[in-house]
Structures are given as C-alpha cells and as structure tokens.
XYZ file of C-alpha atoms in Angstrom:
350
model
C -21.968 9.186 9.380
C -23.203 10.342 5.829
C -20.554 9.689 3.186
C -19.968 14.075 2.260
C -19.320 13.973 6.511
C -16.654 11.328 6.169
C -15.108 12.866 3.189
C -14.786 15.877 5.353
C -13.196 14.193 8.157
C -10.646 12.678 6.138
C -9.853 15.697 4.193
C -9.365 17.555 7.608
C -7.261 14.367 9.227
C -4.815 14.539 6.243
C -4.232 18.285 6.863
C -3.092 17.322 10.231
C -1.132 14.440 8.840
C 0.722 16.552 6.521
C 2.678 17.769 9.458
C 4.380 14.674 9.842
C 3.890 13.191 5.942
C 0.842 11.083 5.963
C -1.239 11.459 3.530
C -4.995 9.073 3.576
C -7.184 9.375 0.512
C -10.217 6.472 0.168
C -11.097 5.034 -3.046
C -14.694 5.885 -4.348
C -16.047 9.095 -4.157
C -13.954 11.739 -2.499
C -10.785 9.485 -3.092
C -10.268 10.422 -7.205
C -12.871 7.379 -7.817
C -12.740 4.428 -9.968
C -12.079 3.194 -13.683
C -12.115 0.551 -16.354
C -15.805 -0.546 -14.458
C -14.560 -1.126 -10.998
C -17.218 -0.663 -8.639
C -16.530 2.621 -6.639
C -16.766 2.713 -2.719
C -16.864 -1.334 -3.265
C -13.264 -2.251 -2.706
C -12.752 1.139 -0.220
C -12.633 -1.406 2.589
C -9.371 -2.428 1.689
C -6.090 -0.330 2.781
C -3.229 0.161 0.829
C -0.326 1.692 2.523
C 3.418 2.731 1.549
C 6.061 4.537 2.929
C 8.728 6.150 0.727
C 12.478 5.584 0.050
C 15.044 8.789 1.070
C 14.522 11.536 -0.908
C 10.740 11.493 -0.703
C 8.026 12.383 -2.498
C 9.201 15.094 -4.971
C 12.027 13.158 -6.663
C 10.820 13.630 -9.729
C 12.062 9.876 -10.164
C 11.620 6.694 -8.146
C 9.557 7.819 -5.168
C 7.225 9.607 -7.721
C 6.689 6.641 -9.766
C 5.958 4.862 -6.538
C 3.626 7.198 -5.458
C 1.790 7.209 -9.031
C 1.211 3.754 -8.479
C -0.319 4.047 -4.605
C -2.352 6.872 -7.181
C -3.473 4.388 -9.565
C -4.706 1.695 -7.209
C -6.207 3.948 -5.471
C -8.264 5.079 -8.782
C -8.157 2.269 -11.014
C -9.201 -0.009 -8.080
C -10.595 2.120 -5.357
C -8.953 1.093 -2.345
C -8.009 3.534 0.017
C -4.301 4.623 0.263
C -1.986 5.944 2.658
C 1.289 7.217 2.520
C 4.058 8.046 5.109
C 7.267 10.113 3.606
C 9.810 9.791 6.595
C 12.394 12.524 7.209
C 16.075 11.769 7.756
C 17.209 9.811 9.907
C 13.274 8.722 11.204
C 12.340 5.234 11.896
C 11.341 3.701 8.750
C 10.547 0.550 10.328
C 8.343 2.186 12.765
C 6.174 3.856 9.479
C 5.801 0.149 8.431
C 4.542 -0.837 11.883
C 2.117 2.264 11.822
C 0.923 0.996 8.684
C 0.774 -2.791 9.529
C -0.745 -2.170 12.849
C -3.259 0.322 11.831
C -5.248 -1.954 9.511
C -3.728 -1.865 6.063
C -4.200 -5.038 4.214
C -0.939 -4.564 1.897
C 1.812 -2.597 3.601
C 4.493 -1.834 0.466
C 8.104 -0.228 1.437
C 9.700 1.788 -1.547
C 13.908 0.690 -1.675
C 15.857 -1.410 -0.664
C 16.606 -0.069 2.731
C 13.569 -1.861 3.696
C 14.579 -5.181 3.070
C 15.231 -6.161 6.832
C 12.477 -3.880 8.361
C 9.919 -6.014 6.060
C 11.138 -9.347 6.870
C 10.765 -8.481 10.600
C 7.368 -7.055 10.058
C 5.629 -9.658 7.704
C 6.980 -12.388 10.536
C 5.054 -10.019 12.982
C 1.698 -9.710 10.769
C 1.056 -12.653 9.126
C -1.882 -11.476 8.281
C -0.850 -8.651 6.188
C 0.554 -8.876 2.857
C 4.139 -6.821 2.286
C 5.879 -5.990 -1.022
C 9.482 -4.599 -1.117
C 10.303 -2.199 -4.175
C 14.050 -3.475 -4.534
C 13.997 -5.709 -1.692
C 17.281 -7.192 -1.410
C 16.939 -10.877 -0.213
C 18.694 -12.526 2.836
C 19.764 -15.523 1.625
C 21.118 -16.757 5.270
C 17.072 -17.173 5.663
C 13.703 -17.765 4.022
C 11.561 -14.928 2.753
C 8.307 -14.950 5.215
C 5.274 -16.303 2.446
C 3.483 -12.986 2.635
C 6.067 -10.994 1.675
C 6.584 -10.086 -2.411
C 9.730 -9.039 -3.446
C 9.398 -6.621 -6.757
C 13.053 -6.805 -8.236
C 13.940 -5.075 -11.526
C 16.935 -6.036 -14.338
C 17.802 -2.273 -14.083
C 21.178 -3.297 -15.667
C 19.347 -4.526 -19.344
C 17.591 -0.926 -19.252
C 20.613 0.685 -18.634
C 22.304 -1.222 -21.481
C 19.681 0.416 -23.903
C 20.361 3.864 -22.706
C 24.296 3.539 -22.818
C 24.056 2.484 -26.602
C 22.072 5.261 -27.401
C 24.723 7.725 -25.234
C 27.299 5.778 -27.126
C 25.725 6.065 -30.525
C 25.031 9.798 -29.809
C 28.552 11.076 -28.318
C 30.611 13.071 -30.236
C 33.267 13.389 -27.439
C 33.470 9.504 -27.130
C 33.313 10.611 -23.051
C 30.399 9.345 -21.751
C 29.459 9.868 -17.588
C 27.473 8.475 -15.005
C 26.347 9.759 -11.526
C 25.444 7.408 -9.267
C 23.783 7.687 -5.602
C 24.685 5.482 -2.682
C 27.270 2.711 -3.936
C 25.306 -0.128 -3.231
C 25.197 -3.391 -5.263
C 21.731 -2.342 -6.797
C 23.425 1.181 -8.186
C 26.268 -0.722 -9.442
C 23.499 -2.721 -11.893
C 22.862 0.354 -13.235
C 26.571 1.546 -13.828
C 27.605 -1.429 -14.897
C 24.741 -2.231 -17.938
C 25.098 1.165 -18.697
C 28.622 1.131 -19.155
C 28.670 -2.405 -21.264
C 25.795 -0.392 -23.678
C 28.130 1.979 -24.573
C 31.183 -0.152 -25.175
C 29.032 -2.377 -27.170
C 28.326 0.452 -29.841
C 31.479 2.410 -29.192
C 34.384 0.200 -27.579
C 36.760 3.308 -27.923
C 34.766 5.328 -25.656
C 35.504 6.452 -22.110
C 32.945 5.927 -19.609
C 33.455 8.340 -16.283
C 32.074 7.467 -13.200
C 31.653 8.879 -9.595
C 28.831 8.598 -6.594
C 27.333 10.988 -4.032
C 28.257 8.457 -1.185
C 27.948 5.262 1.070
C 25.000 6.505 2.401
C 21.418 6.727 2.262
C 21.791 10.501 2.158
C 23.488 10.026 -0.755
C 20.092 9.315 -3.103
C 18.653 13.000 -1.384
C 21.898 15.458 -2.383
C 21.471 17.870 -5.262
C 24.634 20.289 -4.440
C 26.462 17.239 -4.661
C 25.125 16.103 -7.723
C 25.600 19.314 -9.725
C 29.172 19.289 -8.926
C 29.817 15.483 -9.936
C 28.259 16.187 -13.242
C 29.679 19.698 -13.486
C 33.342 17.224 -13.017
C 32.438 15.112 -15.746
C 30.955 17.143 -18.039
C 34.585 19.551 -17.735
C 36.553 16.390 -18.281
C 34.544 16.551 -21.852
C 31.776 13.934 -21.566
C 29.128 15.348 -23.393
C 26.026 12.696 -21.949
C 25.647 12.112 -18.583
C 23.262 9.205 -16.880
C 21.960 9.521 -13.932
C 20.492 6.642 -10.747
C 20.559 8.828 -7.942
C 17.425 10.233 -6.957
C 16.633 13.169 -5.957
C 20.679 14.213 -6.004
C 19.899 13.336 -10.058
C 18.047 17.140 -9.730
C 21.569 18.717 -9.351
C 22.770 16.388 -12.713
C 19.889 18.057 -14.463
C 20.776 21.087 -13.286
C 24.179 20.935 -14.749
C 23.132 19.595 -17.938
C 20.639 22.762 -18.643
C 24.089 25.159 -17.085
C 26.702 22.879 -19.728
C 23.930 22.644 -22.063
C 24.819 18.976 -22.455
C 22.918 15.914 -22.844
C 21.473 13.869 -19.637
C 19.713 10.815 -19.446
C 16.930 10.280 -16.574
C 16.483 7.776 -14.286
C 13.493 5.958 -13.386
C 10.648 8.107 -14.609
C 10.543 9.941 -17.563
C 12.579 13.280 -16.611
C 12.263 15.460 -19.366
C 10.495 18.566 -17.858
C 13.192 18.322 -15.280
C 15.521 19.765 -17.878
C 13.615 19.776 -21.706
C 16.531 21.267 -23.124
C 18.886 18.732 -22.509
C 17.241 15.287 -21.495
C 18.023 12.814 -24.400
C 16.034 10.373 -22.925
C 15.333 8.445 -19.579
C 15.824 5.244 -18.196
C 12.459 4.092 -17.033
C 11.178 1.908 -14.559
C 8.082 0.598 -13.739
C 7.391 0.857 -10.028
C 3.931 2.500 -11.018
C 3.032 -0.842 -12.537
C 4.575 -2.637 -9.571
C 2.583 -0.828 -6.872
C -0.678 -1.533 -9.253
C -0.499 -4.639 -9.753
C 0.663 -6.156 -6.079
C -2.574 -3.897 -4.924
C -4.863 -5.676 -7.561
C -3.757 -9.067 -6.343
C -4.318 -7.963 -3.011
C -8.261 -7.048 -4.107
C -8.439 -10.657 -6.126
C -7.603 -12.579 -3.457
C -4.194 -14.050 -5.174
C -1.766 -12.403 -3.417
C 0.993 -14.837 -3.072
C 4.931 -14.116 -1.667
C 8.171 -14.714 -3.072
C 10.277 -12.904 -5.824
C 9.282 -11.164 -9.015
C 11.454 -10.161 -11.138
C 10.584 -7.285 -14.015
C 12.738 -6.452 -16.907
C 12.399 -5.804 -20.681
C 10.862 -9.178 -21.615
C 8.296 -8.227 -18.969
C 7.934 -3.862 -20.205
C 8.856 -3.442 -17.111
C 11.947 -0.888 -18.064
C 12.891 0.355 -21.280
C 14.147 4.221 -22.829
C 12.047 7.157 -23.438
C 11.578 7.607 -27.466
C 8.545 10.002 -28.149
C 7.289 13.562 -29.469
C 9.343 15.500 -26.923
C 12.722 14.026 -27.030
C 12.141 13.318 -31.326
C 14.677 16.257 -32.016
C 17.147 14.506 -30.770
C 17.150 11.026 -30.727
C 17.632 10.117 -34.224
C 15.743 7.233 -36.103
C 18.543 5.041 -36.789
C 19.526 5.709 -32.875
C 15.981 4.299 -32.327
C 15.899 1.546 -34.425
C 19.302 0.641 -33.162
C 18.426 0.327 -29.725
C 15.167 -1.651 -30.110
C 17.247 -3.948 -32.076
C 19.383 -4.011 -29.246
C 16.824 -4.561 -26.330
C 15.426 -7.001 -28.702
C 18.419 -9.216 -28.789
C 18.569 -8.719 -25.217
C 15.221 -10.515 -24.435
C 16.298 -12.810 -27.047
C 19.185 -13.743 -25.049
C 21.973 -12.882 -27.734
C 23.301 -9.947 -25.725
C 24.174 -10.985 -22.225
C 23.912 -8.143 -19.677
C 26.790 -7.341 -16.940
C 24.479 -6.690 -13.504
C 28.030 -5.821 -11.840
C-alpha cells in the first residue's frame, strides 16, 4: 500500500473510532511529523497508546496536558499514538487491554484510578512497557519491572501558589475546591493551605470537595456552586484540583469577578479576567519523556518522582497574568520555591 493510501485509511479508521473515543495518528508524514532531526516515518513502528482519566479530553487541565504529551511524542519523536477517552462508568481496564493487546509498545494510563488495572496488565504483558500518571503504589506487593510510576510533589507547587493567594488577599479568606477526596487531592489542599499560612498566618483558608467519587473530577454545576459558597463567605482567591468540575470554579470567578488559580495546565483563557495564575504540572513532559525512553531502548520500571527541583511543577508568572501578579509577589515566591528545593521550607503532603 503506497504511503498517501495508508494515510487515507487511517484518517477514515479514526472517523469511525471517534464514535467510541479512539483516536490513531502515526508519526511521520500524515501523523504532524517530526522535529529537533528525528528521522520521520523511522520510529512510526513503534505504538504509543493512552487512555484518559474521568473527565476526558477537554478538561482544559490534566487530561489535556496528558494528551499534549501523547501530541509531542508523537511529533517530536514520530511514533504513532493512540488514544482511548472512556465514558462513565466504561471499563478502563478493558481500554488498557485494547491497547496492550493490540500492539502498543508503551501502554500509559492517565490517574490514579489506574493504579490496580496497570499492575494486573503489565503482569499480563511483560512485554509491554506501562507508565501510571499518579499511580498510587500497593505496598502489600512489588511493582511488576515494566511498569513506571510518574508521581508528582503536587503539594510543594501548591505551596507556591497559596503564598502568592496569601500575599495577594485582601479579605485574608482564601478557598479551595477540590475534586474526589482522595489522598492525592489532599496533597494539593494541604501545601496549598501551609503556603498561605506561611505568608499570612491570620488568614482563613475554606475548603470543600465535589465528592468521594470519580465523578467528582467531571462536575461543573457542582463546582460553580462550591466556589459561588466560598467566594459569598468573602474569600476573594479561590484554587482549584478538580478537573474538569474546576470549569464551574472558573465560571464563578468570571460571575464574582474574583481571583482563581488553575490547576494543572495553565488556565488562563478559561477565565482571562480573573485567573491570577495556575498551578502547573508537567504530565506533557511525563508522557514525552517515558515515550523517548521507550524509542532508546532504556525504558526501565519503578517510581519517578517530579517536583520543583526537577521543573516538573511550578506557578504561571508571564505577559498575560503581569497585571496582576505583582513583582515583589514574584520575587517572593521564587524565593520561596527556592528554599523549598533547598530544603529550608518543609512541605505538608497531608
């Protein structure tokens, strides 16, 4: 088959796939190509696939980030991707096992919900390397040796982000809006909350979350009304880790005209008027770089973790959001992630 036929069968397989969110897009030509002097069509051979956490593509947060990673490897190294967006309540372990079982060389699941499904699967294909964005280890047993855990300090970013909603608050109420109230969530909550009582111990932090749930990362009524709570018990920042339910905190922030900080990605265009900054967190890097030592032969299991020392989160502090984050907030805060990696702040993770 000529290479413009395959590129047409592929484009018309992922319109069928759509129906049931897979998307397949080869590396080369046809597949967004390749950069920084990677070979194009030379690494197509090798499959990437993911599936996403709830919520889904469209987040405007996590799952985004993930999928701008699957993106990236797919142009920056060009393998050829695949990704499966589950609905509620579908059989995420199942995706996996499409994935595993359908050739794909690394198989990466996006949350922690995953956690189980992957150790199951990489015990199944030993042959296939796994990453886990958030996996949460079993410690009763051994991780299988080709499965990567990507784990992120999420609490020493947070702790950045509550100084700066410390320093900035002129209520001295701060909020956050949580998800599903899970150990990883609480990281956030809780290095959020120490940032602000490290610049401002006389401030109130407020707190409340959409559920015990997975459905509660994928809930934008609720969210709206959480933050529309806080923000009428006077906190004038809120800080979102909740997903796709953050959309409704956004959406109450542009209604209160009141400050928000993102989660995850860089959320500004979700509401430009009132985003002070964002939380951010590299999953794009994450995805990248377990897919490049998948094509370098040096994939190797175990656990990874990512925080500031490593870039791997930090705040949003550029053009867009230079109106309102002050220099001395700026300055403060890099001082203050600084000491973090230097180990002179220690950072609550619950």
């Amino acid at each position: 088959m000529s290479l413009r036929h395959l590129v047409a069968a592929l484009v018309a397989l992922n319109v069928a796939l759509l129906a049931i969110g897979v998307v397949v897009a080869p590396g080369g030509p046809g597949g967004g190509g390749a950069a920084g002097g990677v070979d194009a069509g030379a690494n197509a051979g090798i499959k990437v696939g993911l599936v996403f956490d709830v919520g889904g593509r469209g987040d405007k947060s996590f799952n985004d980030a993930a999928w701008l990673g699957l993106q990236r490897a797919r142009d920056e190294l060009g393998v050829t991707i695949q990704a499966i967006e589950p609905g509620d309540g579908s059989d995420r372990e199942g995706a996996l096992r499409q994935l595993a079982a359908g050739g794909s060389d690394l198989v990466i699941g996006v949350g922690f919900i995953f956690s189980r499904d992957l150790d199951r699967l990489a015990g199944e294909f030993p042959d296939v390397a796994f990453a886990g964005i958030d996996y949460a280890p079993d410690d009763s047993r051994p991780m299988p040796p080709n499965l990567l855990a990507l784990r992120f300090r999420e609490h020493e970013g947070s702790f950045v982000v509550g100084a700066i909603a410390g320093l900035v608050t002129r209520s001295k109420i701060v909020g956050f809006v949580g998800g599903m109230k899970i150990p990883l969530i609480r990281k956030f909550e809780a290095g959020y909350a120490a940032g602000v009582r490290h610049v401002c111990p006389d401030c109130t932090v407020l707190s409340a979350y959409a559920g015990t749930e997975p459905k509660a990362f994928a809930d934008p009524t609720l969210g709206r009304e959480l933050a529309d709570s806080q923000y009428g018990r006077g906190a004038d920042v809120i800080y979102h880790a909740s997903g796709k339910t953050g959309s409704g905190v956004m959406a109450a922030a542009r209604e209160r005209h009141r400050w928000a900080i993102g989660v995850d990605s860089d959320q500004y265009d979700e509401a430009p008027c009132c985003v002070l900054t964002s939380m951010v967190k590299q999953v794009d890097v994450a995805v990248v770089d377990a897919a490049r030592a998948v094509v370098e032969h040096r994939f190797a299991g175990g656990v990874r973790e990512l925080g500031l020392a490593e870039g791997a989160v930090g705040f949003v502090s550029d053009a867009r959001n230079a109106d309102r984050l002050p220099a001395d907030v700026v300055a403060r805060a890099r001082a203050i992630a600084a000491d973090i990696v230097a180990g002179r702040i220690e950072v609550p993770s619950q």
